[in-house]
mmCIF file of C-alpha atoms and ligand atoms in Angstrom:
data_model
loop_
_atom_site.group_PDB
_atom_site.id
_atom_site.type_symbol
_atom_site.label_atom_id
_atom_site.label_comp_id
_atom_site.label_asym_id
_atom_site.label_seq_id
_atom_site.Cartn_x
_atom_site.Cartn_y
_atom_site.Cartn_z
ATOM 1 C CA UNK F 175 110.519 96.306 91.334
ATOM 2 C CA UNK F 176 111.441 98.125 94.784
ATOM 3 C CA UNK F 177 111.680 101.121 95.214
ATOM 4 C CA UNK F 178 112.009 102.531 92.029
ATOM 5 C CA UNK F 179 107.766 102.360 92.147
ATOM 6 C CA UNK F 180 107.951 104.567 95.608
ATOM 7 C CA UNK F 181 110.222 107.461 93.752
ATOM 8 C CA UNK F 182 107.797 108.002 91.237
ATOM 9 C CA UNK F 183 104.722 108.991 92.931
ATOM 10 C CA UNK F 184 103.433 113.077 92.103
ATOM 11 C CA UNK F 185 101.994 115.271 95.023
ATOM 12 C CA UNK F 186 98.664 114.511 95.818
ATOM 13 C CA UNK F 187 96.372 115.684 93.547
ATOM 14 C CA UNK F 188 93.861 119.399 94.601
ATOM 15 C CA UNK F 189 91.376 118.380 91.592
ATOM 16 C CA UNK F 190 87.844 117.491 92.715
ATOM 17 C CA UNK F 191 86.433 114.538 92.991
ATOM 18 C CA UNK F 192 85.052 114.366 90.178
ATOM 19 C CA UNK F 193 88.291 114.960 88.374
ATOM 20 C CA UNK F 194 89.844 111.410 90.284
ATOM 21 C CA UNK F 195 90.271 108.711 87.373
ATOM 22 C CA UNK F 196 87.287 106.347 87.324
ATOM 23 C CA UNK F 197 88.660 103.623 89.953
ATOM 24 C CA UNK F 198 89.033 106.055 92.508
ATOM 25 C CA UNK F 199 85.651 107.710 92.240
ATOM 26 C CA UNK F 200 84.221 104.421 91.945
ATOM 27 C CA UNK F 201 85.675 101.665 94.755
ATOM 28 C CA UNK F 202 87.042 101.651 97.935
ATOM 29 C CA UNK F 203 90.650 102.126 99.040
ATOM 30 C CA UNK F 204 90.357 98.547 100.250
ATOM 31 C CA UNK F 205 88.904 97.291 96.761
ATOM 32 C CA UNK F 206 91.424 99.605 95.113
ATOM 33 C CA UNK F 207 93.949 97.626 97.260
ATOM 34 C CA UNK F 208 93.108 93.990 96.820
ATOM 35 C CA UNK F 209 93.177 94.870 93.192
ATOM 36 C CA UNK F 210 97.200 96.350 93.434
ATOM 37 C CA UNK F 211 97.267 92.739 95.490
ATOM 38 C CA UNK F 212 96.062 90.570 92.833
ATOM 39 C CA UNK F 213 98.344 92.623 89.974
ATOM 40 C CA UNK F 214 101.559 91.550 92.219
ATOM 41 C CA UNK F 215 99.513 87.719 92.803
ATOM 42 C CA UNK F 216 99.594 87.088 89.002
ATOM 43 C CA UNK F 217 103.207 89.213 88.416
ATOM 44 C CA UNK F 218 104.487 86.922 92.058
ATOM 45 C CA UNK F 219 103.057 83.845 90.506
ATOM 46 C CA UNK F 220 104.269 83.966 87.299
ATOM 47 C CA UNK F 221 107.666 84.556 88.257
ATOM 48 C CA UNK F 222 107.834 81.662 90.172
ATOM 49 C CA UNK F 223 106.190 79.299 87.613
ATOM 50 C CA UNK F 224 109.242 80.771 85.530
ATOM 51 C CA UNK F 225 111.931 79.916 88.443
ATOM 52 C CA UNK F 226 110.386 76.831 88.671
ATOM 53 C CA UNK F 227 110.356 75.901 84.832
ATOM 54 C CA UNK F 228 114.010 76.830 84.639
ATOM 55 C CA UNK F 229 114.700 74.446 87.719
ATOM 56 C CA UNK F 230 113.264 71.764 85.972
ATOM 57 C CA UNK F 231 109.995 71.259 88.243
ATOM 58 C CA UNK F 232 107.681 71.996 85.540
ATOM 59 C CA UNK F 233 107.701 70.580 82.241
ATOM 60 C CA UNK F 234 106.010 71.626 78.416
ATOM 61 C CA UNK F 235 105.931 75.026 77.665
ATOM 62 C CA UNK F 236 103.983 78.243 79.451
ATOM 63 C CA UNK F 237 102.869 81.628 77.933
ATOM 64 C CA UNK F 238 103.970 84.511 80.413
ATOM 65 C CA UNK F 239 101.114 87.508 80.715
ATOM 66 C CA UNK F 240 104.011 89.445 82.970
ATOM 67 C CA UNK F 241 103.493 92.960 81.685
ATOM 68 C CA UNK F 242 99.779 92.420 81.282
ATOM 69 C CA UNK F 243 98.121 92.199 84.608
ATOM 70 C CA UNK F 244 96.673 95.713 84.667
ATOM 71 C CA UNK F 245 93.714 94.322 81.853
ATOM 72 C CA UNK F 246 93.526 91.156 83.772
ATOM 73 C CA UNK F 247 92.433 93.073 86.912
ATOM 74 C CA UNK F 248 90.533 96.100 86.033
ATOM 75 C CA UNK F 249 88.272 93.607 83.538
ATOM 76 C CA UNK F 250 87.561 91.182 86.408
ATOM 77 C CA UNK F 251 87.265 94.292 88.723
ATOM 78 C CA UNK F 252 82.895 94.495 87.873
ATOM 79 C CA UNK F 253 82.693 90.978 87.835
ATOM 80 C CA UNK F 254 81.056 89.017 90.642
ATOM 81 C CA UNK F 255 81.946 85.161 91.078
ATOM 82 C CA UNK F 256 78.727 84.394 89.343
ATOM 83 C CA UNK F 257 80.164 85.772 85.825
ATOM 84 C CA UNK F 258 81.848 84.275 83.955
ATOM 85 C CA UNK F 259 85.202 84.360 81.700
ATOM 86 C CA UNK F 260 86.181 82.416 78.968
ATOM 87 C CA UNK F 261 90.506 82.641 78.627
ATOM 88 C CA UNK F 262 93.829 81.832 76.550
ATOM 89 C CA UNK F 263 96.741 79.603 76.080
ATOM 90 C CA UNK F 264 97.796 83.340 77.998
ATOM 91 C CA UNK F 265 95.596 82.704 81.205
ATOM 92 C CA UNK F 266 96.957 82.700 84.193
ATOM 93 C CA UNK F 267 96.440 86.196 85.299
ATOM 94 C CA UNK F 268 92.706 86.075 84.027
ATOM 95 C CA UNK F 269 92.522 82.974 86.339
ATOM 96 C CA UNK F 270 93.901 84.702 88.811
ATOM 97 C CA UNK F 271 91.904 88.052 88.313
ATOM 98 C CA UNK F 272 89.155 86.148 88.682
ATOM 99 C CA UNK F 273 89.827 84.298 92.439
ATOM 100 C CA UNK F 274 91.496 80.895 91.823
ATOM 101 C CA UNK F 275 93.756 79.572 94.315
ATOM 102 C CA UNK F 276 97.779 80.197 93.574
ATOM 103 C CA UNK F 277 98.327 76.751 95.443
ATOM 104 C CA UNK F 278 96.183 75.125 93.292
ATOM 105 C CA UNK F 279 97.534 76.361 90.230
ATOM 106 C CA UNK F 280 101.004 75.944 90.818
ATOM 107 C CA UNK F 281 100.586 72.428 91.783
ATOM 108 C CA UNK F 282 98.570 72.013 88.456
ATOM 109 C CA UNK F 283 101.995 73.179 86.606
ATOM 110 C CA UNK F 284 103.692 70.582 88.717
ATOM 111 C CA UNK F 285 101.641 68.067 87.534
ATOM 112 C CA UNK F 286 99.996 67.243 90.855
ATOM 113 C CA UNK F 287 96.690 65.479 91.980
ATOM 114 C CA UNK F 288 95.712 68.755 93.991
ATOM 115 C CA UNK F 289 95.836 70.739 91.079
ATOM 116 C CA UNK F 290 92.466 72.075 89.288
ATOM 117 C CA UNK F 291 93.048 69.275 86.475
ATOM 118 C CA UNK F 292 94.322 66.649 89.330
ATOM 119 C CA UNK F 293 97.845 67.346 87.197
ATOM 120 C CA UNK F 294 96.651 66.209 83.553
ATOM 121 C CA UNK F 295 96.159 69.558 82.123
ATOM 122 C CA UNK F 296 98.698 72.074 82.811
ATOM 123 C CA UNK F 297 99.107 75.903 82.052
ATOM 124 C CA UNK F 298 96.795 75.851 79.169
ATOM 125 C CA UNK F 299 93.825 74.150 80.591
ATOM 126 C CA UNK F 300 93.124 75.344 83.865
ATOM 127 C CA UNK F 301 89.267 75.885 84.842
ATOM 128 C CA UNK F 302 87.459 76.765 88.014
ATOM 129 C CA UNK F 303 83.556 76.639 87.166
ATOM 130 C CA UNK F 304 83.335 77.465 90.972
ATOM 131 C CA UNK F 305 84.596 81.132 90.362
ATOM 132 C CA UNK F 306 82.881 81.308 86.930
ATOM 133 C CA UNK F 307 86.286 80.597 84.904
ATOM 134 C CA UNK F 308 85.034 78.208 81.960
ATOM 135 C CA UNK F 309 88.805 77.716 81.080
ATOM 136 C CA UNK F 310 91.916 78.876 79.330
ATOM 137 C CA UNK F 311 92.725 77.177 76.260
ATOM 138 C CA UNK F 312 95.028 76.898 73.712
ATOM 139 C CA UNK F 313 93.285 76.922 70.558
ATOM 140 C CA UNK F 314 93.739 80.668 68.839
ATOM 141 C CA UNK F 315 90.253 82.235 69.693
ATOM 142 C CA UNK F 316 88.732 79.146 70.466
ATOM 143 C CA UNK F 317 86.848 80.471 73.819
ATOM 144 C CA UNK F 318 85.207 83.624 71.884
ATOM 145 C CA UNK F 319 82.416 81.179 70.462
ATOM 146 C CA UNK F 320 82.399 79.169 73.690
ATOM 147 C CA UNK F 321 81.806 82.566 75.724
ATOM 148 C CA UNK F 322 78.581 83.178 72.668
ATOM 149 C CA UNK F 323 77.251 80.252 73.952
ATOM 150 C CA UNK F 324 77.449 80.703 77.651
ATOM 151 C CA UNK F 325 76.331 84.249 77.107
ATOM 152 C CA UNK F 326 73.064 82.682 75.224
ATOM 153 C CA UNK F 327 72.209 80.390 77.767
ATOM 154 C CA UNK F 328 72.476 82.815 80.415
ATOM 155 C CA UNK F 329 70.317 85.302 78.905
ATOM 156 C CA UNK F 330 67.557 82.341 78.011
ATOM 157 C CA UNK F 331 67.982 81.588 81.790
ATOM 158 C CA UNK F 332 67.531 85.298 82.754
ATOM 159 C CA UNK F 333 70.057 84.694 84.960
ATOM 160 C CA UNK F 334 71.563 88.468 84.927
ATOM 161 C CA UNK F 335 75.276 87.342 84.376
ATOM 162 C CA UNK F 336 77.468 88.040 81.994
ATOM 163 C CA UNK F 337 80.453 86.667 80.284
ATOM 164 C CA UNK F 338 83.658 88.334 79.163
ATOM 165 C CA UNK F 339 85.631 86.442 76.695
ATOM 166 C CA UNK F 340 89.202 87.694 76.818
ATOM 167 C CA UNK F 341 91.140 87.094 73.433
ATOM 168 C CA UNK F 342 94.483 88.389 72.037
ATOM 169 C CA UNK F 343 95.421 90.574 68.346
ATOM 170 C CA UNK F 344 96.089 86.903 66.944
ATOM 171 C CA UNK F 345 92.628 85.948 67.287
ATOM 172 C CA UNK F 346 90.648 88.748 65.597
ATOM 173 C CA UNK F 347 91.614 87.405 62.195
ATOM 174 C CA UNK F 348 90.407 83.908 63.068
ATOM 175 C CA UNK F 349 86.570 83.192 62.050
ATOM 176 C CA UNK F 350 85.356 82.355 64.749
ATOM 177 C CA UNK F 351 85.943 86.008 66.394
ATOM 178 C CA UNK F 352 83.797 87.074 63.420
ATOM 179 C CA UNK F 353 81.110 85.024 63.516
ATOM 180 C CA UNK F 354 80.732 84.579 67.603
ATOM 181 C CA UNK F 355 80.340 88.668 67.366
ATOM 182 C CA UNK F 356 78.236 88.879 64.186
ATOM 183 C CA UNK F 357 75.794 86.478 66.326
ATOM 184 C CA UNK F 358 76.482 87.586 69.762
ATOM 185 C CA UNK F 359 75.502 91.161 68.469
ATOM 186 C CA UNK F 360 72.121 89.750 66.602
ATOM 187 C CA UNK F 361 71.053 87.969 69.472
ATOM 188 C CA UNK F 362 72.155 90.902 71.808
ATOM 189 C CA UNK F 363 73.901 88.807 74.236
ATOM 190 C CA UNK F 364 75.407 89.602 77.476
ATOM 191 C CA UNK F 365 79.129 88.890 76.346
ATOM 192 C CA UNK F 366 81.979 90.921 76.504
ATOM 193 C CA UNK F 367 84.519 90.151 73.493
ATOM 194 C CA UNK F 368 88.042 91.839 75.095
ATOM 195 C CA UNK F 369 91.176 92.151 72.921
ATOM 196 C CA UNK F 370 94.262 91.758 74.783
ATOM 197 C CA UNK F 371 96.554 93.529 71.928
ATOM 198 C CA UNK F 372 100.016 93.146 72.870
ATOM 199 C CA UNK F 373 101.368 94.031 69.302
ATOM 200 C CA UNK F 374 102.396 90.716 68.397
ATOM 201 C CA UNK F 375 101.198 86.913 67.631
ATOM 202 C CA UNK F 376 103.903 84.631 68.194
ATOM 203 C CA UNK F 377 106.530 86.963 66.089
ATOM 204 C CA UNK F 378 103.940 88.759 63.834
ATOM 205 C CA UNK F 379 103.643 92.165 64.429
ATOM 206 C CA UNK F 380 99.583 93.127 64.323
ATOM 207 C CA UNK F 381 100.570 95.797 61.651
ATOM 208 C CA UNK F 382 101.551 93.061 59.323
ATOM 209 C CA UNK F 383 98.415 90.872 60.187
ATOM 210 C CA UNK F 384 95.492 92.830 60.873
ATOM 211 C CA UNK F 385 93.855 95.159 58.133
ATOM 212 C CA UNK F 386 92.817 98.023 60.310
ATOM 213 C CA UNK F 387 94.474 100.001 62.735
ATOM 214 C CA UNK F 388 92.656 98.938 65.660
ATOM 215 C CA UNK F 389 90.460 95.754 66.954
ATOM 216 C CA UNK F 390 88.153 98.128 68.225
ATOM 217 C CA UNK F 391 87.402 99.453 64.424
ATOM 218 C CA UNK F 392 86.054 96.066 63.771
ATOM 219 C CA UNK F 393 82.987 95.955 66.165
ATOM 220 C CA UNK F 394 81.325 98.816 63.737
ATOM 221 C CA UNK F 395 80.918 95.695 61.220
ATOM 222 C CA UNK F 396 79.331 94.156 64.119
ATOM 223 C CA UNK F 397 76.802 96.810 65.218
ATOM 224 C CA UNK F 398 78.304 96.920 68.693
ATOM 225 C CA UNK F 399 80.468 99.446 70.674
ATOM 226 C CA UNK F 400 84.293 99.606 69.818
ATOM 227 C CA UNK F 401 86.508 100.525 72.949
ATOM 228 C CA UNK F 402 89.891 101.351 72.897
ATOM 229 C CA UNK F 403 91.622 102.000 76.471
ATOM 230 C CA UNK F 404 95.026 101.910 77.744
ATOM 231 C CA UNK F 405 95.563 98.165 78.737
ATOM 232 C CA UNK F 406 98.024 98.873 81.182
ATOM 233 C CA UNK F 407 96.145 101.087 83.237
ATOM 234 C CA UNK F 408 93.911 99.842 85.501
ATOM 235 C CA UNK F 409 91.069 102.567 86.257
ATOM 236 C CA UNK F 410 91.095 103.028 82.189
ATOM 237 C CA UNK F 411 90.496 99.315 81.744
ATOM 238 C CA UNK F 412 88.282 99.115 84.932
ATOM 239 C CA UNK F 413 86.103 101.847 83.508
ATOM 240 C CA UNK F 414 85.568 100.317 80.142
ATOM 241 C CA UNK F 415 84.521 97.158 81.580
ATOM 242 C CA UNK F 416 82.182 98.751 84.172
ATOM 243 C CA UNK F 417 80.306 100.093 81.091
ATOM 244 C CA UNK F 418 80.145 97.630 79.327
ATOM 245 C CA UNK F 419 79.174 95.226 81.680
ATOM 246 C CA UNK F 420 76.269 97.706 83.098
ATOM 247 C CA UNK F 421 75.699 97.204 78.840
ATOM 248 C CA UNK F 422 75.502 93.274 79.186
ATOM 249 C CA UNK F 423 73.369 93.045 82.143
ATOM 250 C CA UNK F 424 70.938 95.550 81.112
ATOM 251 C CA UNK F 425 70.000 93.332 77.902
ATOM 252 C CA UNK F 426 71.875 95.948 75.636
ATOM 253 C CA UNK F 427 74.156 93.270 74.257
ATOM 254 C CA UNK F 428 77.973 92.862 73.710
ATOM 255 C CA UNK F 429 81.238 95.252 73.661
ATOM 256 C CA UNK F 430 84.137 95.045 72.164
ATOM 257 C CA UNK F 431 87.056 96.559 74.260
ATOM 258 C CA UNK F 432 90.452 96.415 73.143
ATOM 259 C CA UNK F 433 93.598 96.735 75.624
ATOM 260 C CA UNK F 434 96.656 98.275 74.156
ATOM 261 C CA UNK F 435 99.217 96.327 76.449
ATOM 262 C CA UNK F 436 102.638 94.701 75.921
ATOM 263 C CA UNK F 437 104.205 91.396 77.187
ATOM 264 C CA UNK F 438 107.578 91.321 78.644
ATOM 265 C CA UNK F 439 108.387 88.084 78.306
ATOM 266 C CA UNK F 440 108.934 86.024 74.583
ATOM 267 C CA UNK F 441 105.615 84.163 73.512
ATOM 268 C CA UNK F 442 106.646 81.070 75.416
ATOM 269 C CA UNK F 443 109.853 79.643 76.979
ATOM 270 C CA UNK F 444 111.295 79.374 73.685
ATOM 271 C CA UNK F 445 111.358 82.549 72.135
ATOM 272 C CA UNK F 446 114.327 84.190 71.598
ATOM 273 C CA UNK F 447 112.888 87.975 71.095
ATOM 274 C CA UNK F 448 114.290 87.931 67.282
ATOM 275 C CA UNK F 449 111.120 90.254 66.263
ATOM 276 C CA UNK F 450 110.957 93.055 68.049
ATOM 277 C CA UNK F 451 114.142 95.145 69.722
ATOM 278 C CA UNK F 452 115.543 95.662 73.240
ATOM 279 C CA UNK F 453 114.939 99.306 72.775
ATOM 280 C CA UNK F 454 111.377 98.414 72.603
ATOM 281 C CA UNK F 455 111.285 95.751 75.148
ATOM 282 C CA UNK F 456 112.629 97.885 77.403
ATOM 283 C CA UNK F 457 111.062 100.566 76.901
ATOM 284 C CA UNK F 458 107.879 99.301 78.192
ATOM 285 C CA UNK F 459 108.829 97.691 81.314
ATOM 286 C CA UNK F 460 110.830 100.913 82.641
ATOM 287 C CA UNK F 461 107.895 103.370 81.493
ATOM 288 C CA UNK F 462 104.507 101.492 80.817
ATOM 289 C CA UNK F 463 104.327 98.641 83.536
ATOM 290 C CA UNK F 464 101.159 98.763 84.742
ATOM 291 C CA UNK F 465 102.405 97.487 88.192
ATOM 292 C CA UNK F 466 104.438 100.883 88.784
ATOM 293 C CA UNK F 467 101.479 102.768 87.071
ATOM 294 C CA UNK F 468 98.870 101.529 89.380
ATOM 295 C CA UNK F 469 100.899 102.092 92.714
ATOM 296 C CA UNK F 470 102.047 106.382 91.282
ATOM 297 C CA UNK F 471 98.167 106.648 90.906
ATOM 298 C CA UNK F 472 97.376 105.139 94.212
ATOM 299 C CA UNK F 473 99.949 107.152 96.239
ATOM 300 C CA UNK F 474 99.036 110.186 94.171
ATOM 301 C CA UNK F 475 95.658 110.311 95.198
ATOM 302 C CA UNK F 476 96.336 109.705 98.730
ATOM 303 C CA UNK F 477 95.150 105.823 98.835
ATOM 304 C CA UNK F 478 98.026 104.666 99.870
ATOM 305 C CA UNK F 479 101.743 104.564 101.056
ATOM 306 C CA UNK F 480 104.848 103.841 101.070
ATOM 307 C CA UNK F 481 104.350 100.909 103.882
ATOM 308 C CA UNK F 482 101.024 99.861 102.661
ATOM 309 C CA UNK F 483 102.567 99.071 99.269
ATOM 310 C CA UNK F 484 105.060 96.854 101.021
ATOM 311 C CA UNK F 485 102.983 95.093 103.382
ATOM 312 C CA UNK F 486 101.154 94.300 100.222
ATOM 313 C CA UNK F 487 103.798 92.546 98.868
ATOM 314 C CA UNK F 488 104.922 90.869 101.929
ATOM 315 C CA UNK F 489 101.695 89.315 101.916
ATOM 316 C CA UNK F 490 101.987 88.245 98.302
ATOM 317 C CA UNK F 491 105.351 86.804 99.182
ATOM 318 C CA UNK F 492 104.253 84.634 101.976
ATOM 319 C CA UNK F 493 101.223 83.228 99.610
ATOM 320 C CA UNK F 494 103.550 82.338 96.580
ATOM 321 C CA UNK F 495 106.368 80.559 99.378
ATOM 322 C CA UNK F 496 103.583 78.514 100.742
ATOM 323 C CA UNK F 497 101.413 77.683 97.375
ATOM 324 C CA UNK F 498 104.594 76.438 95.871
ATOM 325 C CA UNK F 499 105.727 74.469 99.083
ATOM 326 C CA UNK F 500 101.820 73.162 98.591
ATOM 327 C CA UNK F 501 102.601 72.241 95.266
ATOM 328 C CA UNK F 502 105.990 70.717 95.723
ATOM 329 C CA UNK F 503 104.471 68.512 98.943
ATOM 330 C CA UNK F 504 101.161 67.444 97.423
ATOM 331 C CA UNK F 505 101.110 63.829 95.649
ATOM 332 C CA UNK F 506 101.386 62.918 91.924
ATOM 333 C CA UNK F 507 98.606 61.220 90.429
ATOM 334 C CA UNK F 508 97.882 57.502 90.753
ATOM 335 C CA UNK F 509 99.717 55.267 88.122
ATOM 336 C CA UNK F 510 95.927 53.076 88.542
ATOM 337 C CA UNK F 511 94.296 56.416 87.459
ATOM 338 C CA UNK F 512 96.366 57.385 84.538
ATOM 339 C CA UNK F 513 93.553 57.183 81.618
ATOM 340 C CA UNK F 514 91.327 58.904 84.125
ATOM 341 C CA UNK F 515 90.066 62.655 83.899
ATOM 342 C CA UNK F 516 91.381 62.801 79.725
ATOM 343 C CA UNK F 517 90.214 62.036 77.036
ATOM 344 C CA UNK F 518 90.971 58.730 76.236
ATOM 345 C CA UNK F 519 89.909 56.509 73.382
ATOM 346 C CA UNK F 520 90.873 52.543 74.590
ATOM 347 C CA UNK F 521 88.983 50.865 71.545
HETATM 348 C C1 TPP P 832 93.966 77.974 65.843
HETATM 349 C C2 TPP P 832 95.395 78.123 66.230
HETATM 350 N N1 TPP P 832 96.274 78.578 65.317
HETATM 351 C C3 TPP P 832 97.595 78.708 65.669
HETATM 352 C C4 TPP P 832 98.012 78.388 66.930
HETATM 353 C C5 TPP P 832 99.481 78.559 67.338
HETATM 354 N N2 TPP P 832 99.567 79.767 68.183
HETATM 355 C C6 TPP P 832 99.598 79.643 69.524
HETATM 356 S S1 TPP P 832 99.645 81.153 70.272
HETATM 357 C C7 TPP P 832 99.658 81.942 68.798
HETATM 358 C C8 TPP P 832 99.726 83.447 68.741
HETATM 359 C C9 TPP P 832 98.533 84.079 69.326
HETATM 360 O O1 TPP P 832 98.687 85.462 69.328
HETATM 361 P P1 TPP P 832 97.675 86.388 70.091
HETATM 362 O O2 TPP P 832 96.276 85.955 69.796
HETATM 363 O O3 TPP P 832 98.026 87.791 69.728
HETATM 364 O O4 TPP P 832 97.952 86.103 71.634
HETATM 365 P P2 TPP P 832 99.292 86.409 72.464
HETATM 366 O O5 TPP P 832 100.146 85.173 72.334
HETATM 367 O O6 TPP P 832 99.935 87.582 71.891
HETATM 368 O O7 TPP P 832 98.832 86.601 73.858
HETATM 369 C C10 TPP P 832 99.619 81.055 67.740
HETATM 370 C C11 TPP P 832 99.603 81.439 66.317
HETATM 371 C C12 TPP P 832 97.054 77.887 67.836
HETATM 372 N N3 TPP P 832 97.398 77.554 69.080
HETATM 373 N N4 TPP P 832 95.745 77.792 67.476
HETATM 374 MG MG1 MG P 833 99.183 89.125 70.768
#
């Protein structure tokens, strides 16, 4: 990053208003803030999970989001801690979107006792049913139908939440996307199916796999509203959500929105990038990263500056040092507790 970010902010902008891009006309600077905040939390955090995989502190494999955070965010950005969110084997930046602890999470990775499994569970598996996160999880698609169900009992209980179930390209040619929305939109539940379409399934390209152009094409089968925004920017992706969570809660049913985004990083630690080209790669990260795009915007329209981005990231810094120095201090599970907490079959 550095200061690369600060050279490309426009002049402030003379437009109205009413002109400003959705996020701005619609939260505070401080909102808009904490949201740039949580962007550099999930790009801070991954980074380090990274440095520490290479350094041998964590072990098994992790799916980097790095490149993603801006639909992460501006999804979450509606949400109160009483929704809910259903993730992906690609979850840490929904987890984090959504207000779990860094601390806690890293020392999770490092197979610790403090972490939100007690250490048994790992990148794919965190949850945090105090913040309304019902879990990532590493079966292709296999939280769309548990976010149906969530969504159902939460509309039986009136309880005015809703439930966004975040998904990636892969998973729209699984059945279970099809039939979780088929019945989600019957049943008008208060769900909110998003498509995280980074162009690629492992090393698939979604052109090869997927009959029609876009995700969003396929919620017309479904008799719900298809939304296609730009997944790395956050007011576009903030907007999308805001409607169609206003949608949810006012018993209108389900949306489909689909972020065009990109990942930076291989699939997992043991990619080698064979699919796609640097060109491309690189491409992205030095014109489309949603990091950079988020702070132009914010200086452009006078939110903030130069010094406010960096105090920003001070902060961040001193919360990733002392999560992972959380992590690296806390104790390992009890050898006594080992079939404890998983599921175990001793017969
Ligand atoms: C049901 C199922 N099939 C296959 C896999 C192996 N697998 C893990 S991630 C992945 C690709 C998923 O691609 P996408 O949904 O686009 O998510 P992305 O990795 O791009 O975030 C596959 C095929 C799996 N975990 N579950
Ligand atoms: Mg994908």
């Amino acid at each position: 990053m550095g200061d690369k970010i600060i050279a490309q902010a426009k002049p402030k902008a003379e437009e109205g208003r009413h002109n400003l891009p959705f996020a701005f006309r619609h939260y505070s600077p401080g909102e808009l803030g904490q949201a740039l905040r949580k962007m550099y939390l999930i790009r801070r955090f991954e980074e380090g999970a990274e440095e520490s995989y290479t350094r041998g502190l964590i072990h098994g494999t992790m799916h980097l989001s790095i490149g993603q955070e801006a639909s992460a965010v501006g999804i979450s950005l509606p949400l109160t801690d009483d929704d809910m969110i259903t993730s992906t084997h690609r979850g840490h930046g929904h987890c984090i979107a959504k207000g779990a602890e860094v601390s806690r999470m890293f020392a999770e990775f490092f197979g610790k006792e403090t972490g939100y499994c007690r250490g048994r569970g790992g990148s794919m598996h965190i949850a945090d049913v105090s913040k309304g996160n019902l879990g990532a999880n590493g079966i292709v698609g296999g939280g769309i139908p548990i976010a149906v169900g969530a969504a159902l009992s939460m509309k039986k209980l009136k309880t005015g939440r809703v439930v966004v179930s975040y998904f990636g390209d892969g998973a729209n040619n699984e059945g279970a996307f099809h039939e979780a929305l088929n019945m989600a939109s019957v049943w008008k539940l208060p769900v909110i199916f998003v498509c995280e379409n980074n162009g690629y399934g492992m090393s698939t390209s979604t052109r090869r796999s997927t009959a029609v152009a876009n995700v969003a094409d396929r919620a017309a089968a479904y008799a719900m509203p298809g939304v296609i925004v730009d997944g790395n920017d956050l007011s576009d992706v903030a907007e999308a959500s805001h409607a169609a969570v206003e949608r949810a809660r006012h018993g209108e049913g389900p949306t489909l929105i689909e972020c065009k985004t990109y990942r930076h990083r291989g699939h997992s630690k043991s990619d080698r990038n064979r699919y796609r080209t640097k060109e491309e790669i690189e491409d992205w990260i030095a014109n489309r990263d949603p990091i950079q795009l988020f702070e132009a915007q914010m200086q452009e329209y006078g939110v903030i500056d130069a010094a406010g981005i960096e105090a920003i990231r001070t902060d961040v810094e001193r919360e990733i040092e002392a999560a992972i120095e959380f992590a690296k201090t806390s104790p390992a599970p009890d050898l006594a507790g080992l079939t404890r907490d998983v599921y175990t079959d001793l017969a």
